[in-house]
PDB file of C-alpha atoms in Angstrom:
ATOM      1  CA  ASP A  16      -0.017  -0.090   0.103  1.00  0.00           C
ATOM      2  CA  THR A  17       1.580   3.273  -1.029  1.00  0.00           C
ATOM      3  CA  GLY A  18      -0.925   5.593   0.296  1.00  0.00           C
ATOM      4  CA  VAL A  19      -0.816   7.772   3.521  1.00  0.00           C
ATOM      5  CA  SER A  20      -1.111   5.619   6.714  1.00  0.00           C
ATOM      6  CA  GLN A  21      -1.896   6.598  10.250  1.00  0.00           C
ATOM      7  CA  ASP A  22      -1.617   4.565  13.394  1.00  0.00           C
ATOM      8  CA  PRO A  23      -3.577   4.059  15.510  1.00  0.00           C
ATOM      9  CA  ARG A  24      -6.798   4.205  13.853  1.00  0.00           C
ATOM     10  CA  HIS A  25      -8.673   4.419  17.051  1.00  0.00           C
ATOM     11  CA  LYS A  26      -7.740   5.636  20.433  1.00  0.00           C
ATOM     12  CA  ILE A  27      -9.794   5.931  23.694  1.00  0.00           C
ATOM     13  CA  THR A  28      -7.968   7.585  26.551  1.00  0.00           C
ATOM     14  CA  LYS A  29      -8.752   9.262  29.983  1.00  0.00           C
ATOM     15  CA  ARG A  30      -8.772  12.855  30.469  1.00  0.00           C
ATOM     16  CA  GLY A  31      -5.368  14.042  31.493  1.00  0.00           C
ATOM     17  CA  GLN A  32      -3.489  11.294  29.736  1.00  0.00           C
ATOM     18  CA  ASN A  33      -0.934  11.930  26.882  1.00  0.00           C
ATOM     19  CA  VAL A  34      -1.511  10.521  23.419  1.00  0.00           C
ATOM     20  CA  THR A  35       0.658  10.174  20.396  1.00  0.00           C
ATOM     21  CA  PHE A  36      -0.353   9.666  16.838  1.00  0.00           C
ATOM     22  CA  ARG A  37       1.713   8.670  13.899  1.00  0.00           C
ATOM     23  CA  CYS A  38       1.605   9.563  10.288  1.00  0.00           C
ATOM     24  CA  ASP A  39       3.548   7.824   7.471  1.00  0.00           C
ATOM     25  CA  PRO A  40       3.119   9.968   4.150  1.00  0.00           C
ATOM     26  CA  ILE A  41       3.638   8.917   0.480  1.00  0.00           C
ATOM     27  CA  SER A  42       7.305   8.281   0.291  1.00  0.00           C
ATOM     28  CA  GLU A  43       8.294  10.882  -2.313  1.00  0.00           C
ATOM     29  CA  HIS A  44       6.073  13.635  -0.790  1.00  0.00           C
ATOM     30  CA  ASN A  45       8.030  16.346   0.966  1.00  0.00           C
ATOM     31  CA  ARG A  46       4.935  18.045   2.483  1.00  0.00           C
ATOM     32  CA  LEU A  47       2.849  16.661   5.251  1.00  0.00           C
ATOM     33  CA  TYR A  48      -0.169  18.280   6.989  1.00  0.00           C
ATOM     34  CA  TRP A  49      -2.331  17.677  10.031  1.00  0.00           C
ATOM     35  CA  TYR A  50      -5.947  18.517  10.393  1.00  0.00           C
ATOM     36  CA  ARG A  51      -8.649  17.849  13.022  1.00  0.00           C
ATOM     37  CA  GLN A  52     -12.146  17.045  12.074  1.00  0.00           C
ATOM     38  CA  THR A  53     -14.918  17.181  14.768  1.00  0.00           C
ATOM     39  CA  LEU A  54     -18.387  15.656  14.203  1.00  0.00           C
ATOM     40  CA  GLY A  55     -20.371  17.355  11.586  1.00  0.00           C
ATOM     41  CA  GLN A  56     -17.646  19.833  10.470  1.00  0.00           C
ATOM     42  CA  GLY A  57     -15.171  19.965   7.691  1.00  0.00           C
ATOM     43  CA  PRO A  58     -11.269  19.389   8.602  1.00  0.00           C
ATOM     44  CA  GLU A  59      -9.387  22.214  10.219  1.00  0.00           C
ATOM     45  CA  PHE A  60      -5.816  22.883   9.485  1.00  0.00           C
ATOM     46  CA  LEU A  61      -3.468  22.266  12.349  1.00  0.00           C
ATOM     47  CA  THR A  62       0.170  22.455  11.144  1.00  0.00           C
ATOM     48  CA  TYR A  63       2.368  21.520   8.222  1.00  0.00           C
ATOM     49  CA  PHE A  64       5.666  20.433   7.261  1.00  0.00           C
ATOM     50  CA  GLN A  65       7.981  20.899   4.433  1.00  0.00           C
ATOM     51  CA  ASN A  66      10.533  18.245   4.867  1.00  0.00           C
ATOM     52  CA  GLU A  67      11.616  18.148   8.376  1.00  0.00           C
ATOM     53  CA  ALA A  68      10.861  22.179   9.212  1.00  0.00           C
ATOM     54  CA  GLN A  69       7.603  22.862  10.660  1.00  0.00           C
ATOM     55  CA  LEU A  70       6.453  25.920   8.628  1.00  0.00           C
ATOM     56  CA  GLU A  71       3.083  26.931   9.988  1.00  0.00           C
ATOM     57  CA  LYS A  72       0.925  26.203  12.990  1.00  0.00           C
ATOM     58  CA  SER A  73      -2.684  27.180  13.487  1.00  0.00           C
ATOM     59  CA  ARG A  74      -3.959  28.910  16.580  1.00  0.00           C
ATOM     60  CA  LEU A  75      -5.964  25.787  17.171  1.00  0.00           C
ATOM     61  CA  LEU A  76      -2.772  24.076  18.010  1.00  0.00           C
ATOM     62  CA  SER A  77      -2.461  24.987  21.915  1.00  0.00           C
ATOM     63  CA  ASP A  78       0.748  24.486  23.769  1.00  0.00           C
ATOM     64  CA  ARG A  79      -0.538  20.963  24.720  1.00  0.00           C
ATOM     65  CA  PHE A  80      -0.058  19.930  21.107  1.00  0.00           C
ATOM     66  CA  SER A  81       3.388  19.242  19.550  1.00  0.00           C
ATOM     67  CA  ALA A  82       4.213  17.767  16.072  1.00  0.00           C
ATOM     68  CA  GLU A  83       7.472  16.634  14.856  1.00  0.00           C
ATOM     69  CA  ARG A  84       8.490  15.188  11.472  1.00  0.00           C
ATOM     70  CA  PRO A  85      12.318  14.548  12.685  1.00  0.00           C
ATOM     71  CA  LYS A  86      13.899  12.966   9.427  1.00  0.00           C
ATOM     72  CA  GLY A  87      11.502  14.616   6.955  1.00  0.00           C
ATOM     73  CA  SER A  88       9.427  11.240   6.507  1.00  0.00           C
ATOM     74  CA  PHE A  89       6.996  10.138   9.178  1.00  0.00           C
ATOM     75  CA  SER A  90       5.411  12.540  11.489  1.00  0.00           C
ATOM     76  CA  THR A  91       3.989  12.381  15.237  1.00  0.00           C
ATOM     77  CA  LEU A  92       1.561  14.369  16.756  1.00  0.00           C
ATOM     78  CA  GLU A  93       1.298  14.567  20.719  1.00  0.00           C
ATOM     79  CA  ILE A  94      -1.362  15.812  22.746  1.00  0.00           C
ATOM     80  CA  GLN A  95      -0.403  16.128  26.502  1.00  0.00           C
ATOM     81  CA  ARG A  96      -2.858  16.395  29.185  1.00  0.00           C
ATOM     82  CA  THR A  97      -5.952  15.405  27.000  1.00  0.00           C
ATOM     83  CA  GLU A  98      -9.231  17.274  27.566  1.00  0.00           C
ATOM     84  CA  GLN A  99     -12.856  15.961  26.489  1.00  0.00           C
ATOM     85  CA  GLY A 100     -12.621  18.785  23.806  1.00  0.00           C
ATOM     86  CA  ASP A 101      -9.771  16.940  21.980  1.00  0.00           C
ATOM     87  CA  SER A 102     -11.951  14.165  20.970  1.00  0.00           C
ATOM     88  CA  ALA A 103     -11.977  14.392  17.115  1.00  0.00           C
ATOM     89  CA  MET A 104     -10.728  12.683  14.124  1.00  0.00           C
ATOM     90  CA  TYR A 105      -7.064  13.610  13.477  1.00  0.00           C
ATOM     91  CA  LEU A 106      -6.167  13.560   9.725  1.00  0.00           C
ATOM     92  CA  CYS A 107      -2.760  13.561   8.012  1.00  0.00           C
ATOM     93  CA  ALA A 108      -2.083  14.534   4.399  1.00  0.00           C
ATOM     94  CA  SER A 109       0.918  14.733   2.175  1.00  0.00           C
ATOM     95  CA  SER A 110       1.931  16.180  -1.004  1.00  0.00           C
ATOM     96  CA  PHE A 111       4.661  16.907  -3.341  1.00  0.00           C
ATOM     97  CA  ALA A 112       5.335  20.508  -3.690  1.00  0.00           C
ATOM     98  CA  ARG A 113       6.217  21.355  -7.641  1.00  0.00           C
ATOM     99  CA  ARG A 114       7.401  24.337  -9.248  1.00  0.00           C
ATOM    100  CA  THR A 115       3.924  24.679 -10.924  1.00  0.00           C
ATOM    101  CA  ARG A 116       2.590  24.920  -7.484  1.00  0.00           C
ATOM    102  CA  ARG A 117      -0.117  22.523  -8.478  1.00  0.00           C
ATOM    103  CA  GLU A 118      -0.643  20.564  -5.438  1.00  0.00           C
ATOM    104  CA  THR A 119      -2.872  17.526  -4.555  1.00  0.00           C
ATOM    105  CA  GLN A 120      -3.112  16.627  -0.754  1.00  0.00           C
ATOM    106  CA  TYR A 121      -3.575  12.888  -0.091  1.00  0.00           C
ATOM    107  CA  PHE A 122      -5.203  12.186   3.024  1.00  0.00           C
ATOM    108  CA  GLY A 123      -4.752   9.098   5.433  1.00  0.00           C
ATOM    109  CA  PRO A 124      -7.617   7.193   6.811  1.00  0.00           C
ATOM    110  CA  GLY A 125      -7.407   9.371  10.118  1.00  0.00           C
ATOM    111  CA  THR A 126      -7.130   8.583  13.987  1.00  0.00           C
ATOM    112  CA  ARG A 127     -10.288   8.885  15.779  1.00  0.00           C
ATOM    113  CA  LEU A 128      -9.490   9.994  19.297  1.00  0.00           C
ATOM    114  CA  LEU A 129     -12.186   9.716  22.195  1.00  0.00           C
ATOM    115  CA  VAL A 130     -11.315  11.291  25.557  1.00  0.00           C
ATOM    116  CA  LEU A 131     -13.433  10.126  28.575  1.00  0.00           C
TER     117      LEU A 131
ATOM    118  CA  LYS B  39     -10.858  35.018   6.659  1.00  0.00           C
ATOM    119  CA  GLN B  40     -12.109  32.448   4.242  1.00  0.00           C
ATOM    120  CA  GLU B  41     -15.459  30.898   4.835  1.00  0.00           C
ATOM    121  CA  VAL B  42     -16.546  27.962   2.795  1.00  0.00           C
ATOM    122  CA  THR B  43     -20.369  26.896   2.720  1.00  0.00           C
ATOM    123  CA  GLN B  44     -21.895  23.963   1.358  1.00  0.00           C
ATOM    124  CA  ILE B  45     -25.619  23.567   0.553  1.00  0.00           C
ATOM    125  CA  PRO B  46     -27.485  21.480   0.998  1.00  0.00           C
ATOM    126  CA  ALA B  47     -26.059  19.690   4.219  1.00  0.00           C
ATOM    127  CA  ALA B  48     -27.856  16.585   3.155  1.00  0.00           C
ATOM    128  CA  LEU B  49     -29.182  15.098  -0.315  1.00  0.00           C
ATOM    129  CA  SER B  50     -31.179  12.091  -0.987  1.00  0.00           C
ATOM    130  CA  VAL B  51     -31.781  11.046  -4.549  1.00  0.00           C
ATOM    131  CA  PRO B  52     -32.958   7.933  -6.580  1.00  0.00           C
ATOM    132  CA  GLU B  53     -30.308   6.195  -8.344  1.00  0.00           C
ATOM    133  CA  GLY B  54     -29.565   7.351 -11.944  1.00  0.00           C
ATOM    134  CA  GLU B  55     -30.469  10.870 -11.361  1.00  0.00           C
ATOM    135  CA  ASN B  56     -28.180  13.761 -12.129  1.00  0.00           C
ATOM    136  CA  LEU B  57     -27.133  15.968  -9.232  1.00  0.00           C
ATOM    137  CA  VAL B  58     -25.365  19.286  -8.273  1.00  0.00           C
ATOM    138  CA  LEU B  59     -23.557  20.128  -4.867  1.00  0.00           C
ATOM    139  CA  ASN B  60     -22.908  23.530  -4.237  1.00  0.00           C
ATOM    140  CA  CYS B  61     -20.023  25.310  -2.749  1.00  0.00           C
ATOM    141  CA  SER B  62     -19.610  29.115  -1.676  1.00  0.00           C
ATOM    142  CA  PHE B  63     -16.435  30.704  -0.652  1.00  0.00           C
ATOM    143  CA  THR B  64     -16.171  34.402   0.577  1.00  0.00           C
ATOM    144  CA  ASP B  65     -12.590  35.222  -0.596  1.00  0.00           C
ATOM    145  CA  SER B  66     -12.347  34.935  -4.169  1.00  0.00           C
ATOM    146  CA  ALA B  67      -8.550  35.092  -3.973  1.00  0.00           C
ATOM    147  CA  ILE B  68      -8.206  31.501  -3.791  1.00  0.00           C
ATOM    148  CA  TYR B  69      -5.221  29.506  -5.398  1.00  0.00           C
ATOM    149  CA  ASN B  70      -7.151  26.405  -6.062  1.00  0.00           C
ATOM    150  CA  LEU B  71     -10.403  24.480  -5.010  1.00  0.00           C
ATOM    151  CA  GLN B  72     -10.773  20.946  -4.384  1.00  0.00           C
ATOM    152  CA  TRP B  73     -13.526  18.507  -3.915  1.00  0.00           C
ATOM    153  CA  PHE B  74     -13.211  15.396  -1.713  1.00  0.00           C
ATOM    154  CA  ARG B  75     -15.297  12.377  -0.776  1.00  0.00           C
ATOM    155  CA  GLN B  76     -15.394  11.189   2.697  1.00  0.00           C
ATOM    156  CA  ASP B  77     -16.947   7.789   3.533  1.00  0.00           C
ATOM    157  CA  PRO B  78     -18.359   7.279   7.092  1.00  0.00           C
ATOM    158  CA  GLY B  79     -15.475   7.095   9.537  1.00  0.00           C
ATOM    159  CA  LYS B  80     -12.502   7.288   6.720  1.00  0.00           C
ATOM    160  CA  GLY B  81     -10.239   9.824   5.531  1.00  0.00           C
ATOM    161  CA  LEU B  82     -10.538  12.014   2.505  1.00  0.00           C
ATOM    162  CA  THR B  83     -10.187  10.964  -1.332  1.00  0.00           C
ATOM    163  CA  SER B  84      -9.514  13.876  -3.493  1.00  0.00           C
ATOM    164  CA  LEU B  85     -11.871  13.915  -6.516  1.00  0.00           C
ATOM    165  CA  LEU B  86     -11.158  17.018  -8.487  1.00  0.00           C
ATOM    166  CA  LEU B  87      -8.548  19.945  -8.286  1.00  0.00           C
ATOM    167  CA  ILE B  88      -9.391  23.133  -9.954  1.00  0.00           C
ATOM    168  CA  GLN B  89      -6.567  25.841 -10.258  1.00  0.00           C
ATOM    169  CA  SER B  90      -7.805  29.463 -10.032  1.00  0.00           C
ATOM    170  CA  SER B  91      -6.897  30.086 -13.836  1.00  0.00           C
ATOM    171  CA  GLN B  92      -9.314  26.885 -14.663  1.00  0.00           C
ATOM    172  CA  ARG B  93     -13.103  27.090 -15.220  1.00  0.00           C
ATOM    173  CA  GLU B  94     -13.709  23.378 -14.589  1.00  0.00           C
ATOM    174  CA  GLN B  95     -12.306  19.846 -14.382  1.00  0.00           C
ATOM    175  CA  THR B  96     -13.822  16.522 -15.374  1.00  0.00           C
ATOM    176  CA  SER B  97     -13.128  12.914 -14.276  1.00  0.00           C
ATOM    177  CA  GLY B  98     -15.415  10.250 -15.334  1.00  0.00           C
ATOM    178  CA  ARG B  99     -18.946  10.964 -14.232  1.00  0.00           C
ATOM    179  CA  LEU B 100     -17.871  14.025 -12.187  1.00  0.00           C
ATOM    180  CA  ASN B 101     -17.633  17.710 -13.378  1.00  0.00           C
ATOM    181  CA  ALA B 102     -16.496  20.506 -11.198  1.00  0.00           C
ATOM    182  CA  SER B 103     -16.762  24.070 -12.024  1.00  0.00           C
ATOM    183  CA  LEU B 104     -15.228  27.277 -10.536  1.00  0.00           C
ATOM    184  CA  ASP B 105     -16.499  30.916 -11.006  1.00  0.00           C
ATOM    185  CA  LYS B 106     -14.044  32.954  -8.903  1.00  0.00           C
ATOM    186  CA  SER B 107     -16.120  36.275  -9.426  1.00  0.00           C
ATOM    187  CA  SER B 108     -19.129  35.021  -7.871  1.00  0.00           C
ATOM    188  CA  GLY B 109     -17.488  32.771  -5.238  1.00  0.00           C
ATOM    189  CA  ARG B 110     -19.026  29.657  -6.129  1.00  0.00           C
ATOM    190  CA  SER B 111     -17.850  25.916  -7.160  1.00  0.00           C
ATOM    191  CA  THR B 112     -20.548  23.253  -8.246  1.00  0.00           C
ATOM    192  CA  LEU B 113     -19.826  19.593  -8.287  1.00  0.00           C
ATOM    193  CA  TYR B 114     -21.995  17.784 -11.001  1.00  0.00           C
ATOM    194  CA  ILE B 115     -22.385  14.063 -10.728  1.00  0.00           C
ATOM    195  CA  ALA B 116     -24.027  12.170 -13.719  1.00  0.00           C
ATOM    196  CA  ALA B 117     -26.060   9.049 -13.558  1.00  0.00           C
ATOM    197  CA  SER B 118     -25.649   8.777  -9.851  1.00  0.00           C
ATOM    198  CA  GLN B 119     -25.199   5.239  -8.332  1.00  0.00           C
ATOM    199  CA  PRO B 120     -25.598   3.854  -4.733  1.00  0.00           C
ATOM    200  CA  GLY B 121     -21.908   3.745  -4.438  1.00  0.00           C
ATOM    201  CA  ASP B 122     -21.664   7.411  -4.751  1.00  0.00           C
ATOM    202  CA  SER B 123     -23.259   7.607  -1.385  1.00  0.00           C
ATOM    203  CA  ALA B 124     -20.653   9.681   0.850  1.00  0.00           C
ATOM    204  CA  THR B 125     -20.150  13.152   2.279  1.00  0.00           C
ATOM    205  CA  TYR B 126     -18.587  15.498  -0.259  1.00  0.00           C
ATOM    206  CA  LEU B 127     -16.371  18.280   1.061  1.00  0.00           C
ATOM    207  CA  CYS B 128     -14.892  21.298  -0.916  1.00  0.00           C
ATOM    208  CA  ALA B 129     -11.850  23.088   0.175  1.00  0.00           C
ATOM    209  CA  GLY B 130     -10.198  26.362  -0.845  1.00  0.00           C
ATOM    210  CA  ALA B 131      -6.509  27.229  -0.852  1.00  0.00           C
ATOM    211  CA  PRO B 132      -5.785  30.983  -0.353  1.00  0.00           C
ATOM    212  CA  ARG B 133      -3.496  32.695  -2.723  1.00  0.00           C
ATOM    213  CA  ASP B 134      -1.503  34.629  -0.273  1.00  0.00           C
ATOM    214  CA  GLY B 135       1.441  32.570   0.422  1.00  0.00           C
ATOM    215  CA  GLY B 136      -0.139  30.140   2.747  1.00  0.00           C
ATOM    216  CA  TYR B 137      -1.782  28.435  -0.179  1.00  0.00           C
ATOM    217  CA  GLN B 138      -1.145  25.004   1.076  1.00  0.00           C
ATOM    218  CA  LYS B 139      -3.437  25.731   4.050  1.00  0.00           C
ATOM    219  CA  VAL B 140      -6.933  24.668   2.851  1.00  0.00           C
ATOM    220  CA  THR B 141     -10.263  25.809   4.149  1.00  0.00           C
ATOM    221  CA  PHE B 142     -13.000  23.181   4.177  1.00  0.00           C
ATOM    222  CA  GLY B 143     -16.760  23.458   4.017  1.00  0.00           C
ATOM    223  CA  THR B 144     -18.763  21.447   6.395  1.00  0.00           C
ATOM    224  CA  GLY B 145     -19.916  18.832   3.496  1.00  0.00           C
ATOM    225  CA  THR B 146     -22.921  17.785   1.678  1.00  0.00           C
ATOM    226  CA  LYS B 147     -24.087  14.257   2.803  1.00  0.00           C
ATOM    227  CA  LEU B 148     -25.362  12.469  -0.192  1.00  0.00           C
ATOM    228  CA  GLN B 149     -27.430   9.271  -0.067  1.00  0.00           C
ATOM    229  CA  VAL B 150     -28.079   7.655  -3.486  1.00  0.00           C
ATOM    230  CA  ILE B 151     -31.281   5.181  -3.079  1.00  0.00           C
ATOM    231  CA  PRO B 152     -31.238   2.098  -5.170  1.00  0.00           C
TER     232      PRO B 152
END
């Protein structure tokens, strides 16, 4: 399978616990994005990486959230001291930035987080 | 701030019918507009991408149009099938530097009845 993969697919945790999600992009893609989608809403941008550099972060990404892409390949999104409001689907997408700037983002299956 | 609206929120049609999904955006300075499909509990599948310089894109039974002046895009599905049942999302990417950061609509949930 050469698509974007995410792990785990589902996570149930208790409030106050830390969780970490992983995203493996399509291998030749240099850009990686994280989005959050709550029930009945469209995905909202959280952050993105160009190779290993984190170039933009949304205001939605509070200081409890941290994302890394240490080698410019896979990425992790960690949420510390989870709150019930963090319950959502976390989507990862990757793309290859070209000189023509025509860019298609390919999305993974998402990680559904439930904070009890 | 870009706002993207999709109407209707839900749509139910009999199999074989042609249908149109609507997407409106407030900021016409978009770089591109993309239509996605999302099946329940799943991630997103990109259907069509329209650059700001283009008017429409076609893929099989799908045709997407873009009218920046009116801030609208439509997704036309011909001869609908039960397998088309899903939520359809449109998303616009801004022109001003952060063009990678797309803004999504809330989606139209489509049900095609056999």
